[in-house]
Amino acid sequence: MRRFTVMIICALFLFGCANNGASSTSGLDDGVLTIGLECDYSPYNWTTTSKLKGKDAMEISGSQGYCEGYDISIAKLVAKELDVEVEVKKMTWDGLIPALNNGQIDLIVAGMSPTSERKESINFTDSYYEDNPKEVIVVRKDSKYVNATKLSDFNQASITAQQGTLQASLISQIDGVQSSALLPDYVSLIQSVKAKTIDGYIAEYAVASEHINANKDLVLVEFNENDGFVLSKEDTTIAMGVNKKDEKLLKEVNKALKSISNDAREKIMNEIIERADNND
């Protein structure tokens, strides 16, 4: 009789463990949607010292600063549709996917493109912005490359980009380029150009424009359509990153994104770009 009782207890224990393993949790369960981003990628996101700078600016968790930009505005609309609060965590670009997979954040909302490589480790929502970004190269005003008009003009130039980004993958399109070590953020890239450690770095036009507005000794080099970088469809799409195990969140965020029209998205981006010109 005792043996039978023990067997029942063990069976119940195993059943309970199986249920625990099969049960799924979601970033929506606690009523707080924790998003991760750099807060350093204008116009998608940037850091400001005052919430008054933008109507959608949100306090950065564990910081006295605020984050605003297109990503924040869209995230707040999604959260409103899902009836949850938003928490903003600022982190390095390379730390975003690991943070998502280890549960530090629920969602990556950071102007990220859903590349095939990234899809191997995380899921992506439907697009929340599609653009035809113009990729440029930022150089010093006194650079010999300042009058360049095509990629081939950068033959033998020392060019780099931010690690883990689309721009890093574009370096190889420059024939004869002397690629330098990829750097962790745009602050490092700007400083390296100023110090003449590198000749230039690749950036999206909107981002580069903010850099040269704040650094008068830098300029950006643009290219004609047939003489510049070639981008794929996935390069021009921006989506939110979701943990592969959180199918509920993926479904609900996609549903919320459908409630934001393309016209509304364009209007938000235009307002953000105008405000970004005056960010601190």
mmCIF file of N, CA and C in Angstrom, residues 2-111:
data_model
loop_
_atom_site.group_PDB
_atom_site.id
_atom_site.type_symbol
_atom_site.label_atom_id
_atom_site.label_comp_id
_atom_site.label_asym_id
_atom_site.label_seq_id
_atom_site.Cartn_x
_atom_site.Cartn_y
_atom_site.Cartn_z
ATOM 1 N N ARG A 2 1.930 1.239 0.830
ATOM 2 C CA ARG A 2 2.824 2.384 0.922
ATOM 3 C C ARG A 2 3.482 2.631 -0.424
ATOM 4 N N ARG A 3 3.885 1.514 -1.107
ATOM 5 C CA ARG A 3 4.554 1.640 -2.387
ATOM 6 C C ARG A 3 3.631 2.282 -3.407
ATOM 7 N N PHE A 4 2.358 1.908 -3.388
ATOM 8 C CA PHE A 4 1.379 2.459 -4.320
ATOM 9 C C PHE A 4 1.195 3.949 -4.093
ATOM 10 N N THR A 5 1.154 4.336 -2.794
ATOM 11 C CA THR A 5 0.998 5.742 -2.439
ATOM 12 C C THR A 5 2.170 6.566 -2.946
ATOM 13 N N VAL A 6 3.376 6.008 -2.766
ATOM 14 C CA VAL A 6 4.578 6.701 -3.228
ATOM 15 C C VAL A 6 4.533 6.900 -4.731
ATOM 16 N N MET A 7 4.058 5.871 -5.441
ATOM 17 C CA MET A 7 3.977 5.960 -6.904
ATOM 18 C C MET A 7 3.013 7.061 -7.329
ATOM 19 N N ILE A 8 1.901 7.181 -6.602
ATOM 20 C CA ILE A 8 0.926 8.227 -6.924
ATOM 21 C C ILE A 8 1.528 9.607 -6.705
ATOM 22 N N ILE A 9 2.240 9.747 -5.562
ATOM 23 C CA ILE A 9 2.867 11.035 -5.249
ATOM 24 C C ILE A 9 3.884 11.414 -6.318
ATOM 25 N N CYS A 10 4.692 10.427 -6.738
ATOM 26 C CA CYS A 10 5.715 10.684 -7.768
ATOM 27 C C CYS A 10 5.062 11.077 -9.078
ATOM 28 N N ALA A 11 3.958 10.385 -9.392
ATOM 29 C CA ALA A 11 3.266 10.682 -10.645
ATOM 30 C C ALA A 11 2.717 12.101 -10.634
ATOM 31 N N LEU A 12 2.137 12.487 -9.484
ATOM 32 C CA LEU A 12 1.601 13.844 -9.365
ATOM 33 C C LEU A 12 2.718 14.876 -9.468
ATOM 34 N N PHE A 13 3.863 14.563 -8.846
ATOM 35 C CA PHE A 13 5.009 15.476 -8.888
ATOM 36 C C PHE A 13 5.487 15.674 -10.317
ATOM 37 N N LEU A 14 5.619 14.556 -11.050
ATOM 38 C CA LEU A 14 6.083 14.637 -12.430
ATOM 39 C C LEU A 14 5.081 15.381 -13.298
ATOM 40 N N PHE A 15 3.794 15.143 -13.037
ATOM 41 C CA PHE A 15 2.752 15.837 -13.797
ATOM 42 C C PHE A 15 2.835 17.340 -13.559
ATOM 43 N N GLY A 16 3.082 17.712 -12.300
ATOM 44 C CA GLY A 16 3.196 19.126 -11.962
ATOM 45 C C GLY A 16 4.389 19.750 -12.643
ATOM 46 N N CYS A 17 5.530 19.012 -12.657
ATOM 47 C CA CYS A 17 6.718 19.519 -13.318
ATOM 48 C C CYS A 17 6.492 19.694 -14.800
ATOM 49 N N ALA A 18 5.797 18.711 -15.395
ATOM 50 C CA ALA A 18 5.518 18.792 -16.832
ATOM 51 C C ALA A 18 4.675 20.000 -17.146
ATOM 52 N N ASN A 19 3.683 20.257 -16.287
ATOM 53 C CA ASN A 19 2.823 21.421 -16.502
ATOM 54 C C ASN A 19 3.612 22.706 -16.398
ATOM 55 N N ASN A 20 4.533 22.749 -15.383
ATOM 56 C CA ASN A 20 5.342 23.950 -15.211
ATOM 57 C C ASN A 20 6.224 24.192 -16.423
ATOM 58 N N GLY A 21 6.769 23.100 -16.981
ATOM 59 C CA GLY A 21 7.642 23.267 -18.136
ATOM 60 C C GLY A 21 6.867 23.691 -19.361
ATOM 61 N N ALA A 22 5.619 23.225 -19.461
ATOM 62 C CA ALA A 22 4.822 23.516 -20.648
ATOM 63 C C ALA A 22 4.164 24.877 -20.575
ATOM 64 N N SER A 23 4.006 25.404 -19.364
ATOM 65 C CA SER A 23 3.331 26.685 -19.220
ATOM 66 C C SER A 23 4.178 27.789 -19.819
ATOM 67 N N SER A 24 3.524 28.733 -20.451
ATOM 68 C CA SER A 24 4.254 29.816 -21.112
ATOM 69 C C SER A 24 3.956 31.141 -20.427
ATOM 70 N N THR A 25 4.990 31.923 -20.266
ATOM 71 C CA THR A 25 4.811 33.265 -19.727
ATOM 72 C C THR A 25 5.021 34.251 -20.859
ATOM 73 N N SER A 26 4.506 35.444 -20.672
ATOM 74 C CA SER A 26 4.601 36.456 -21.718
ATOM 75 C C SER A 26 4.976 37.786 -21.112
ATOM 76 N N GLY A 27 5.584 38.638 -21.930
ATOM 77 C CA GLY A 27 5.932 39.981 -21.492
ATOM 78 C C GLY A 27 4.720 40.808 -21.136
ATOM 79 N N LEU A 28 3.529 40.305 -21.461
ATOM 80 C CA LEU A 28 2.296 41.034 -21.153
ATOM 81 C C LEU A 28 1.744 40.679 -19.778
ATOM 82 N N ASP A 29 2.228 39.605 -19.189
ATOM 83 C CA ASP A 29 1.616 39.068 -17.975
ATOM 84 C C ASP A 29 1.678 39.990 -16.770
ATOM 85 N N ASP A 30 2.737 40.800 -16.664
ATOM 86 C CA ASP A 30 2.861 41.666 -15.487
ATOM 87 C C ASP A 30 2.333 43.078 -15.724
ATOM 88 N N GLY A 31 1.740 43.306 -16.902
ATOM 89 C CA GLY A 31 1.156 44.620 -17.181
ATOM 90 C C GLY A 31 2.180 45.687 -17.531
ATOM 91 N N VAL A 32 3.441 45.285 -17.682
ATOM 92 C CA VAL A 32 4.504 46.232 -18.031
ATOM 93 C C VAL A 32 5.275 45.685 -19.225
ATOM 94 N N LEU A 33 5.350 46.466 -20.276
ATOM 95 C CA LEU A 33 6.094 46.086 -21.465
ATOM 96 C C LEU A 33 7.471 46.749 -21.388
ATOM 97 N N THR A 34 8.492 45.956 -21.116
ATOM 98 C CA THR A 34 9.850 46.481 -20.970
ATOM 99 C C THR A 34 10.549 46.440 -22.317
ATOM 100 N N ILE A 35 10.892 47.615 -22.826
ATOM 101 C CA ILE A 35 11.523 47.690 -24.142
ATOM 102 C C ILE A 35 12.999 48.070 -24.007
ATOM 103 N N GLY A 36 13.803 47.538 -24.905
ATOM 104 C CA GLY A 36 15.226 47.838 -24.894
ATOM 105 C C GLY A 36 15.628 48.583 -26.153
ATOM 106 N N LEU A 37 16.491 49.576 -26.000
ATOM 107 C CA LEU A 37 16.984 50.370 -27.123
ATOM 108 C C LEU A 37 18.229 51.139 -26.689
ATOM 109 N N GLU A 38 18.950 51.691 -27.653
ATOM 110 C CA GLU A 38 20.186 52.404 -27.346
ATOM 111 C C GLU A 38 19.946 53.807 -26.795
ATOM 112 N N CYS A 39 18.847 54.427 -27.211
ATOM 113 C CA CYS A 39 18.589 55.845 -26.909
ATOM 114 C C CYS A 39 19.742 56.697 -27.450
ATOM 115 N N ASP A 40 20.249 56.303 -28.614
ATOM 116 C CA ASP A 40 21.375 57.016 -29.211
ATOM 117 C C ASP A 40 21.372 56.839 -30.729
ATOM 118 N N TYR A 41 20.160 56.801 -31.319
ATOM 119 C CA TYR A 41 20.051 56.515 -32.753
ATOM 120 C C TYR A 41 18.944 57.385 -33.356
ATOM 121 N N SER A 42 19.160 58.678 -33.290
ATOM 122 C CA SER A 42 18.186 59.631 -33.815
ATOM 123 C C SER A 42 18.033 59.435 -35.331
ATOM 124 N N PRO A 43 16.792 59.510 -35.863
ATOM 125 C CA PRO A 43 15.545 59.946 -35.230
ATOM 126 C C PRO A 43 14.745 58.821 -34.566
ATOM 127 N N TYR A 44 15.263 57.593 -34.589
ATOM 128 C CA TYR A 44 14.512 56.496 -33.978
ATOM 129 C C TYR A 44 14.495 56.595 -32.461
ATOM 130 N N ASN A 45 15.605 56.980 -31.870
ATOM 131 C CA ASN A 45 15.646 57.137 -30.415
ATOM 132 C C ASN A 45 16.878 57.934 -30.019
ATOM 133 N N TRP A 46 16.734 58.737 -28.992
ATOM 134 C CA TRP A 46 17.875 59.471 -28.459
ATOM 135 C C TRP A 46 17.610 59.857 -27.005
ATOM 136 N N THR A 47 18.658 60.251 -26.314
ATOM 137 C CA THR A 47 18.556 60.618 -24.905
ATOM 138 C C THR A 47 18.442 62.124 -24.766
ATOM 139 N N THR A 48 17.571 62.557 -23.870
ATOM 140 C CA THR A 48 17.414 63.966 -23.572
ATOM 141 C C THR A 48 17.387 64.143 -22.053
ATOM 142 N N THR A 49 17.702 65.332 -21.591
ATOM 143 C CA THR A 49 17.744 65.567 -20.145
ATOM 144 C C THR A 49 16.413 66.041 -19.591
ATOM 145 N N SER A 50 15.499 66.385 -20.466
ATOM 146 C CA SER A 50 14.227 66.932 -20.010
ATOM 147 C C SER A 50 13.059 66.274 -20.720
ATOM 148 N N LYS A 51 12.060 65.885 -19.969
ATOM 149 C CA LYS A 51 10.866 65.279 -20.539
ATOM 150 C C LYS A 51 10.110 66.282 -21.398
ATOM 151 N N LEU A 52 10.314 67.574 -21.137
ATOM 152 C CA LEU A 52 9.597 68.617 -21.856
ATOM 153 C C LEU A 52 10.071 68.761 -23.296
ATOM 154 N N LYS A 53 11.215 68.144 -23.632
ATOM 155 C CA LYS A 53 11.732 68.251 -24.989
ATOM 156 C C LYS A 53 10.784 67.609 -25.998
ATOM 157 N N GLY A 54 10.100 66.578 -25.597
ATOM 158 C CA GLY A 54 9.181 65.895 -26.497
ATOM 159 C C GLY A 54 8.006 65.323 -25.735
ATOM 160 N N LYS A 55 6.827 65.374 -26.330
ATOM 161 C CA LYS A 55 5.628 64.945 -25.615
ATOM 162 C C LYS A 55 5.639 63.462 -25.276
ATOM 163 N N ASP A 56 6.387 62.664 -26.048
ATOM 164 C CA ASP A 56 6.417 61.228 -25.795
ATOM 165 C C ASP A 56 7.671 60.762 -25.054
ATOM 166 N N ALA A 57 8.511 61.696 -24.634
ATOM 167 C CA ALA A 57 9.747 61.319 -23.941
ATOM 168 C C ALA A 57 9.423 60.492 -22.700
ATOM 169 N N MET A 58 10.204 59.441 -22.467
ATOM 170 C CA MET A 58 9.976 58.565 -21.320
ATOM 171 C C MET A 58 11.239 58.430 -20.493
ATOM 172 N N GLU A 59 11.064 58.350 -19.198
ATOM 173 C CA GLU A 59 12.195 58.203 -18.293
ATOM 174 C C GLU A 59 12.892 56.867 -18.532
ATOM 175 N N ILE A 60 14.205 56.903 -18.550
ATOM 176 C CA ILE A 60 14.993 55.692 -18.730
ATOM 177 C C ILE A 60 15.155 55.004 -17.385
ATOM 178 N N SER A 61 14.835 53.730 -17.311
ATOM 179 C CA SER A 61 14.921 52.982 -16.062
ATOM 180 C C SER A 61 16.336 53.026 -15.505
ATOM 181 N N GLY A 62 16.447 53.413 -14.219
ATOM 182 C CA GLY A 62 17.741 53.477 -13.563
ATOM 183 C C GLY A 62 18.579 54.667 -13.970
ATOM 184 N N SER A 63 17.953 55.675 -14.578
ATOM 185 C CA SER A 63 18.682 56.854 -15.040
ATOM 186 C C SER A 63 17.853 58.102 -14.810
ATOM 187 N N GLN A 64 18.524 59.238 -14.770
ATOM 188 C CA GLN A 64 17.821 60.508 -14.641
ATOM 189 C C GLN A 64 17.462 61.091 -16.008
ATOM 190 N N GLY A 65 17.923 60.435 -17.060
ATOM 191 C CA GLY A 65 17.654 60.915 -18.405
ATOM 192 C C GLY A 65 16.337 60.399 -18.960
ATOM 193 N N TYR A 66 15.993 60.907 -20.125
ATOM 194 C CA TYR A 66 14.765 60.515 -20.816
ATOM 195 C C TYR A 66 15.112 60.059 -22.231
ATOM 196 N N CYS A 67 14.290 59.190 -22.769
ATOM 197 C CA CYS A 67 14.477 58.710 -24.133
ATOM 198 C C CYS A 67 13.264 59.106 -24.959
ATOM 199 N N GLU A 68 13.523 59.617 -26.142
ATOM 200 C CA GLU A 68 12.429 59.920 -27.042
ATOM 201 C C GLU A 68 12.827 59.562 -28.458
ATOM 202 N N GLY A 69 11.901 59.736 -29.383
ATOM 203 C CA GLY A 69 12.145 59.383 -30.762
ATOM 204 C C GLY A 69 11.000 58.551 -31.317
ATOM 205 N N TYR A 70 11.127 58.176 -32.567
ATOM 206 C CA TYR A 70 10.072 57.423 -33.242
ATOM 207 C C TYR A 70 9.764 56.108 -32.531
ATOM 208 N N ASP A 71 10.802 55.398 -32.102
ATOM 209 C CA ASP A 71 10.594 54.119 -31.417
ATOM 210 C C ASP A 71 9.737 54.274 -30.168
ATOM 211 N N ILE A 72 10.006 55.328 -29.405
ATOM 212 C CA ILE A 72 9.246 55.563 -28.178
ATOM 213 C C ILE A 72 7.787 55.879 -28.490
ATOM 214 N N SER A 73 7.567 56.731 -29.484
ATOM 215 C CA SER A 73 6.198 57.112 -29.848
ATOM 216 C C SER A 73 5.378 55.908 -30.287
ATOM 217 N N ILE A 74 5.969 55.043 -31.114
ATOM 218 C CA ILE A 74 5.260 53.856 -31.576
ATOM 219 C C ILE A 74 5.051 52.869 -30.432
ATOM 220 N N ALA A 75 6.064 52.699 -29.595
ATOM 221 C CA ALA A 75 5.944 51.770 -28.463
ATOM 222 C C ALA A 75 4.811 52.194 -27.528
ATOM 223 N N LYS A 76 4.652 53.491 -27.321
ATOM 224 C CA LYS A 76 3.585 53.973 -26.444
ATOM 225 C C LYS A 76 2.207 53.710 -27.051
ATOM 226 N N LEU A 77 2.094 53.839 -28.366
ATOM 227 C CA LEU A 77 0.820 53.545 -29.029
ATOM 228 C C LEU A 77 0.489 52.058 -28.929
ATOM 229 N N VAL A 78 1.500 51.222 -29.105
ATOM 230 C CA VAL A 78 1.303 49.773 -28.986
ATOM 231 C C VAL A 78 0.890 49.411 -27.557
ATOM 232 N N ALA A 79 1.578 49.987 -26.584
ATOM 233 C CA ALA A 79 1.271 49.705 -25.182
ATOM 234 C C ALA A 79 -0.150 50.146 -24.826
ATOM 235 N N LYS A 80 -0.569 51.276 -25.362
ATOM 236 C CA LYS A 80 -1.926 51.767 -25.110
ATOM 237 C C LYS A 80 -2.952 50.790 -25.655
ATOM 238 N N GLU A 81 -2.686 50.264 -26.839
ATOM 239 C CA GLU A 81 -3.594 49.296 -27.455
ATOM 240 C C GLU A 81 -3.635 47.996 -26.651
ATOM 241 N N LEU A 82 -2.497 47.638 -26.050
ATOM 242 C CA LEU A 82 -2.421 46.403 -25.266
ATOM 243 C C LEU A 82 -2.818 46.606 -23.811
ATOM 244 N N ASP A 83 -3.068 47.864 -23.440
ATOM 245 C CA ASP A 83 -3.462 48.223 -22.071
ATOM 246 C C ASP A 83 -2.389 47.821 -21.057
ATOM 247 N N VAL A 84 -1.133 48.173 -21.365
ATOM 248 C CA VAL A 84 -0.014 47.921 -20.451
ATOM 249 C C VAL A 84 0.834 49.188 -20.336
ATOM 250 N N GLU A 85 1.683 49.223 -19.310
ATOM 251 C CA GLU A 85 2.612 50.329 -19.144
ATOM 252 C C GLU A 85 3.897 50.034 -19.930
ATOM 253 N N VAL A 86 4.711 51.055 -20.129
ATOM 254 C CA VAL A 86 5.987 50.880 -20.819
ATOM 255 C C VAL A 86 7.138 51.222 -19.882
ATOM 256 N N GLU A 87 8.162 50.369 -19.875
ATOM 257 C CA GLU A 87 9.404 50.646 -19.160
ATOM 258 C C GLU A 87 10.524 50.678 -20.190
ATOM 259 N N VAL A 88 11.371 51.692 -20.111
ATOM 260 C CA VAL A 88 12.452 51.863 -21.079
ATOM 261 C C VAL A 88 13.790 51.499 -20.453
ATOM 262 N N LYS A 89 14.516 50.599 -21.100
ATOM 263 C CA LYS A 89 15.861 50.242 -20.658
ATOM 264 C C LYS A 89 16.859 50.603 -21.747
ATOM 265 N N LYS A 90 17.847 51.400 -21.352
ATOM 266 C CA LYS A 90 18.891 51.817 -22.285
ATOM 267 C C LYS A 90 20.051 50.833 -22.209
ATOM 268 N N MET A 91 20.495 50.345 -23.362
ATOM 269 C CA MET A 91 21.599 49.394 -23.390
ATOM 270 C C MET A 91 22.345 49.468 -24.710
ATOM 271 N N THR A 92 23.491 48.826 -24.753
ATOM 272 C CA THR A 92 24.291 48.853 -25.968
ATOM 273 C C THR A 92 23.598 48.052 -27.064
ATOM 274 N N TRP A 93 23.909 48.381 -28.293
ATOM 275 C CA TRP A 93 23.302 47.691 -29.430
ATOM 276 C C TRP A 93 23.563 46.187 -29.370
ATOM 277 N N ASP A 94 24.802 45.809 -29.134
ATOM 278 C CA ASP A 94 25.151 44.388 -29.085
ATOM 279 C C ASP A 94 24.515 43.663 -27.900
ATOM 280 N N GLY A 95 24.043 44.424 -26.912
ATOM 281 C CA GLY A 95 23.441 43.801 -25.744
ATOM 282 C C GLY A 95 21.948 43.573 -25.874
ATOM 283 N N LEU A 96 21.331 44.077 -26.946
ATOM 284 C CA LEU A 96 19.875 44.010 -27.075
ATOM 285 C C LEU A 96 19.352 42.580 -27.235
ATOM 286 N N ILE A 97 19.894 41.840 -28.180
ATOM 287 C CA ILE A 97 19.402 40.474 -28.413
ATOM 288 C C ILE A 97 19.680 39.564 -27.220
ATOM 289 N N PRO A 98 20.885 39.598 -26.623
ATOM 290 C CA PRO A 98 21.099 38.799 -25.408
ATOM 291 C C PRO A 98 20.131 39.177 -24.289
ATOM 292 N N ALA A 99 19.861 40.474 -24.132
ATOM 293 C CA ALA A 99 18.936 40.917 -23.078
ATOM 294 C C ALA A 99 17.527 40.400 -23.325
ATOM 295 N N LEU A 100 17.128 40.351 -24.581
ATOM 296 C CA LEU A 100 15.805 39.828 -24.930
ATOM 297 C C LEU A 100 15.725 38.339 -24.620
ATOM 298 N N ASN A 101 16.759 37.616 -24.976
ATOM 299 C CA ASN A 101 16.738 36.165 -24.799
ATOM 300 C C ASN A 101 16.903 35.721 -23.353
ATOM 301 N N ASN A 102 17.497 36.572 -22.506
ATOM 302 C CA ASN A 102 17.627 36.175 -21.102
ATOM 303 C C ASN A 102 16.562 36.812 -20.204
ATOM 304 N N GLY A 103 15.582 37.480 -20.811
ATOM 305 C CA GLY A 103 14.442 37.971 -20.055
ATOM 306 C C GLY A 103 14.596 39.336 -19.418
ATOM 307 N N GLN A 104 15.669 40.060 -19.722
ATOM 308 C CA GLN A 104 15.833 41.402 -19.164
ATOM 309 C C GLN A 104 14.845 42.388 -19.766
ATOM 310 N N ILE A 105 14.485 42.170 -21.015
ATOM 311 C CA ILE A 105 13.519 43.023 -21.706
ATOM 312 C C ILE A 105 12.496 42.132 -22.407
ATOM 313 N N ASP A 106 11.339 42.725 -22.734
ATOM 314 C CA ASP A 106 10.285 41.979 -23.418
ATOM 315 C C ASP A 106 10.316 42.196 -24.921
ATOM 316 N N LEU A 107 10.845 43.345 -25.325
ATOM 317 C CA LEU A 107 10.715 43.750 -26.723
ATOM 318 C C LEU A 107 11.885 44.651 -27.106
ATOM 319 N N ILE A 108 12.460 44.419 -28.273
ATOM 320 C CA ILE A 108 13.462 45.331 -28.812
ATOM 321 C C ILE A 108 12.739 46.309 -29.729
ATOM 322 N N VAL A 109 12.808 47.590 -29.406
ATOM 323 C CA VAL A 109 12.208 48.624 -30.254
ATOM 324 C C VAL A 109 13.314 49.640 -30.509
ATOM 325 N N ALA A 110 14.154 49.354 -31.497
ATOM 326 C CA ALA A 110 15.401 50.103 -31.622
ATOM 327 C C ALA A 110 15.811 50.382 -33.064
ATOM 328 N N GLY A 111 14.826 50.566 -33.946
ATOM 329 C CA GLY A 111 15.171 50.811 -35.337
ATOM 330 C C GLY A 111 15.921 49.641 -35.943
#
